[in-house]
CSV table of C-alpha atoms in Angstrom, one decimal:
chain,number,residue,atom,x,y,z
Q,5,MET,CA,16.2,-21.6,-19.0
Q,6,THR,CA,13.6,-21.3,-21.7
Q,7,ILE,CA,12.1,-18.0,-22.8
Q,8,GLU,CA,8.9,-18.9,-21.1
Q,9,GLU,CA,10.7,-19.6,-17.8
Q,10,SER,CA,12.6,-16.3,-18.2
Q,11,VAL,CA,9.3,-14.4,-18.6
Q,12,LEU,CA,7.8,-16.1,-15.6
Q,13,ALA,CA,11.0,-15.3,-13.5
Q,14,VAL,CA,10.8,-11.6,-14.4
Q,15,ARG,CA,7.1,-11.5,-13.7
Q,16,ALA,CA,7.7,-13.1,-10.2
Q,17,TYR,CA,10.6,-10.7,-9.5
Q,18,ASP,CA,8.4,-7.7,-10.4
Q,19,GLN,CA,5.6,-9.0,-8.2
Q,20,LEU,CA,8.0,-9.2,-5.2
Q,21,ALA,CA,9.2,-5.7,-6.0
Q,22,MET,CA,5.6,-4.4,-6.0
Q,23,GLN,CA,4.9,-6.1,-2.7
Q,24,GLN,CA,8.0,-4.5,-1.3
Q,25,THR,CA,6.6,-1.1,-2.4
Q,26,LEU,CA,3.4,-1.6,-0.4
Q,27,SER,CA,5.4,-3.0,2.5
Q,28,ASN,CA,7.4,0.2,2.6
Q,29,TYR,CA,4.1,2.2,2.6
Q,30,GLY,CA,2.9,0.3,5.7
Q,31,TRP,CA,6.2,0.4,7.4
Q,32,GLY,CA,6.6,4.1,6.7
Q,33,PHE,CA,3.2,4.9,8.1
Q,34,ASP,CA,3.7,2.8,11.3
Q,35,GLU,CA,7.2,4.0,12.0
Q,36,ASP,CA,6.7,7.7,11.1
Q,37,ASP,CA,9.1,7.3,8.2
Q,38,PHE,CA,7.3,9.6,5.7
Q,39,GLU,CA,10.3,9.8,3.4
Q,40,MET,CA,10.1,6.0,2.9
Q,41,LEU,CA,6.3,6.3,2.5
Q,42,ALA,CA,6.6,9.2,0.0
Q,43,ASP,CA,8.9,7.1,-2.2
Q,44,THR,CA,6.1,4.5,-2.7
Q,45,PHE,CA,4.0,6.9,-4.7
Q,46,THR,CA,4.5,8.5,-8.2
Q,47,SER,CA,4.6,12.3,-8.1
Q,48,ASP,CA,1.1,12.5,-9.5
Q,49,ALA,CA,-0.5,9.7,-7.6
Q,50,THR,CA,-4.0,9.7,-6.1
Q,51,SER,CA,-5.1,8.0,-2.9
Q,52,GLY,CA,-8.2,7.7,-0.8
Q,53,GLY,CA,-10.3,5.3,1.2
Q,54,ARG,CA,-13.4,4.6,3.2
Q,55,VAL,CA,-14.6,2.6,6.2
Q,56,VAL,CA,-17.5,0.2,5.3
Q,57,GLY,CA,-20.7,1.0,7.0
Q,58,ALA,CA,-19.5,4.3,8.4
Q,59,ASP,CA,-19.5,7.9,7.2
Q,60,GLN,CA,-15.7,7.9,7.4
Q,61,LYS,CA,-13.6,8.4,4.3
Q,62,TRP,CA,-10.4,10.1,3.3
Q,63,GLY,CA,-9.2,11.6,0.1
Q,64,PRO,CA,-9.0,11.5,-2.7
Q,65,SER,CA,-5.7,13.3,-2.4
Q,66,THR,CA,-3.8,14.0,-5.6
Q,67,GLY,CA,0.0,14.3,-5.7
Q,68,ARG,CA,2.6,12.7,-3.6
Q,69,ASP,CA,3.0,15.7,-1.3
Q,70,ALA,CA,-0.8,16.0,-0.6
Q,71,ILE,CA,-1.0,12.2,0.1
Q,72,VAL,CA,1.9,12.3,2.5
Q,73,ALA,CA,0.5,15.4,4.3
Q,74,GLU,CA,-2.9,13.7,4.8
Q,75,LEU,CA,-1.3,10.4,6.0
Q,76,ARG,CA,1.1,12.3,8.3
Q,77,ALA,CA,-1.9,14.1,9.9
Q,78,SER,CA,-3.8,10.8,10.2
Q,79,ARG,CA,-0.8,9.1,11.9
Q,80,ALA,CA,-0.3,12.0,14.3
Q,81,ALA,CA,-4.0,11.7,15.4
Q,82,LYS,CA,-3.6,8.0,16.3
Q,83,ASN,CA,-3.4,7.2,20.0
Q,84,ALA,CA,-1.8,3.8,19.6
Q,85,GLN,CA,1.1,2.2,17.8
Q,86,GLY,CA,-0.4,0.6,14.7
Q,87,ARG,CA,1.2,-2.3,12.7
Q,88,HIS,CA,0.2,-3.1,9.2
Q,89,THR,CA,0.3,-6.7,8.1
Q,90,LEU,CA,-0.2,-7.2,4.3
Q,91,HIS,CA,-1.1,-10.5,2.8
Q,92,THR,CA,-3.0,-12.5,0.1
Q,93,PHE,CA,-1.6,-10.6,-2.8
Q,94,ARG,CA,-3.0,-10.9,-6.3
Q,95,PHE,CA,-2.2,-9.2,-9.5
Q,96,GLU,CA,-4.2,-8.2,-12.6
Q,97,ASP,CA,-3.3,-6.9,-16.0
Q,98,GLN,CA,0.5,-7.2,-15.3
Q,99,THR,CA,2.8,-6.0,-18.0
Q,100,THR,CA,6.5,-5.2,-17.8
Q,101,ILE,CA,5.7,-1.6,-16.7
Q,102,SER,CA,2.3,-1.7,-15.0
Q,103,ALA,CA,0.0,-3.9,-12.9
Q,104,ILE,CA,-3.0,-3.7,-10.6
Q,105,MET,CA,-2.2,-5.3,-7.2
Q,106,HIS,CA,-4.7,-6.2,-4.5
Q,107,CYS,CA,-4.0,-7.4,-1.0
Q,108,TYR,CA,-5.7,-7.7,2.4
Q,109,VAL,CA,-4.5,-5.6,5.3
Q,110,LEU,CA,-4.7,-6.4,9.0
Q,111,ILE,CA,-4.0,-3.5,11.3
Q,112,THR,CA,-3.1,-4.3,14.9
Q,113,SER,CA,-2.3,-1.8,17.7
Q,114,ALA,CA,-0.7,-1.9,21.1
Q,115,GLN,CA,-3.2,-1.0,23.8
Q,116,PRO,CA,-2.7,-0.9,27.6
Q,117,SER,CA,-4.6,-4.3,27.7
Q,118,GLY,CA,-2.4,-5.8,25.0
Q,119,MET,CA,-2.4,-6.2,21.2
Q,120,VAL,CA,-5.8,-5.8,19.5
Q,121,ILE,CA,-6.9,-6.0,15.9
Q,122,SER,CA,-7.8,-2.4,15.1
Q,123,SER,CA,-9.1,-3.0,11.6
Q,124,ALA,CA,-8.9,-5.1,8.5
Q,125,GLY,CA,-9.7,-4.6,4.8
Q,126,TRP,CA,-8.1,-4.4,1.5
Q,127,TYR,CA,-5.8,-2.2,-0.7
Q,128,ARG,CA,-5.9,-1.8,-4.4
Q,129,ALA,CA,-2.7,-0.3,-5.9
Q,130,ASP,CA,-2.2,0.7,-9.5
Q,131,MET,CA,1.5,0.1,-9.9
Q,132,ILE,CA,3.9,1.7,-12.4
Q,133,LYS,CA,7.5,0.8,-13.1
Q,134,GLU,CA,9.2,4.2,-13.4
Q,135,GLU,CA,12.3,5.1,-15.4
Q,136,ASP,CA,14.6,4.4,-12.4
Q,137,GLY,CA,13.3,0.8,-12.4
Q,138,ARG,CA,11.4,1.2,-9.1
Q,139,TRP,CA,7.7,0.1,-8.8
Q,140,ARG,CA,5.6,2.9,-7.3
Q,141,MET,CA,1.9,3.4,-6.8
Q,142,SER,CA,0.1,5.8,-9.1
Q,143,LYS,CA,-3.2,5.1,-7.2
Q,144,LEU,CA,-3.9,3.5,-3.8
Q,145,ASP,CA,-7.4,2.8,-2.7
Q,146,ALA,CA,-8.3,1.4,0.7
Q,147,GLN,CA,-11.4,-0.1,2.2
Q,148,LEU,CA,-11.4,-0.8,5.9
Q,149,ASP,CA,-14.0,-2.9,7.7
Q,150,CYS,CA,-14.0,-0.6,10.8
Q,151,THR,CA,-12.3,2.6,12.0
Q,152,PHE,CA,-8.8,1.9,13.5
Q,153,LEU,CA,-7.3,3.6,16.5
């Protein structure tokens, strides 16, 4: 393997690890696993979001505990089982210890009439590789196309 191939392999591995972090965020929210969700953020992270064309927004919250508390309250207020599907990942400014990751999110939910698309939108995550080797979000911004149940 050449040095260039090694660099590309490490870059790809890091991108998969970053995607796993965001997957854990979605899974943690959907499954009420707030310990898993909390581990996706740095201790001093910020997070917030908005719904396009509506007066609805959340955050910004600063600090892992504040973010988790806000998300826990949001999850408790939902009247349906949501499912996050994350896709179309792209990366900017990736180094060995930081990157900006974007992806689309599709949120479905189970309703008495069946599965429905609750919302869609995008996430932007500022990723940091911490001393323990894990990629975590130092910032997560969300923009949803409509309010989800």
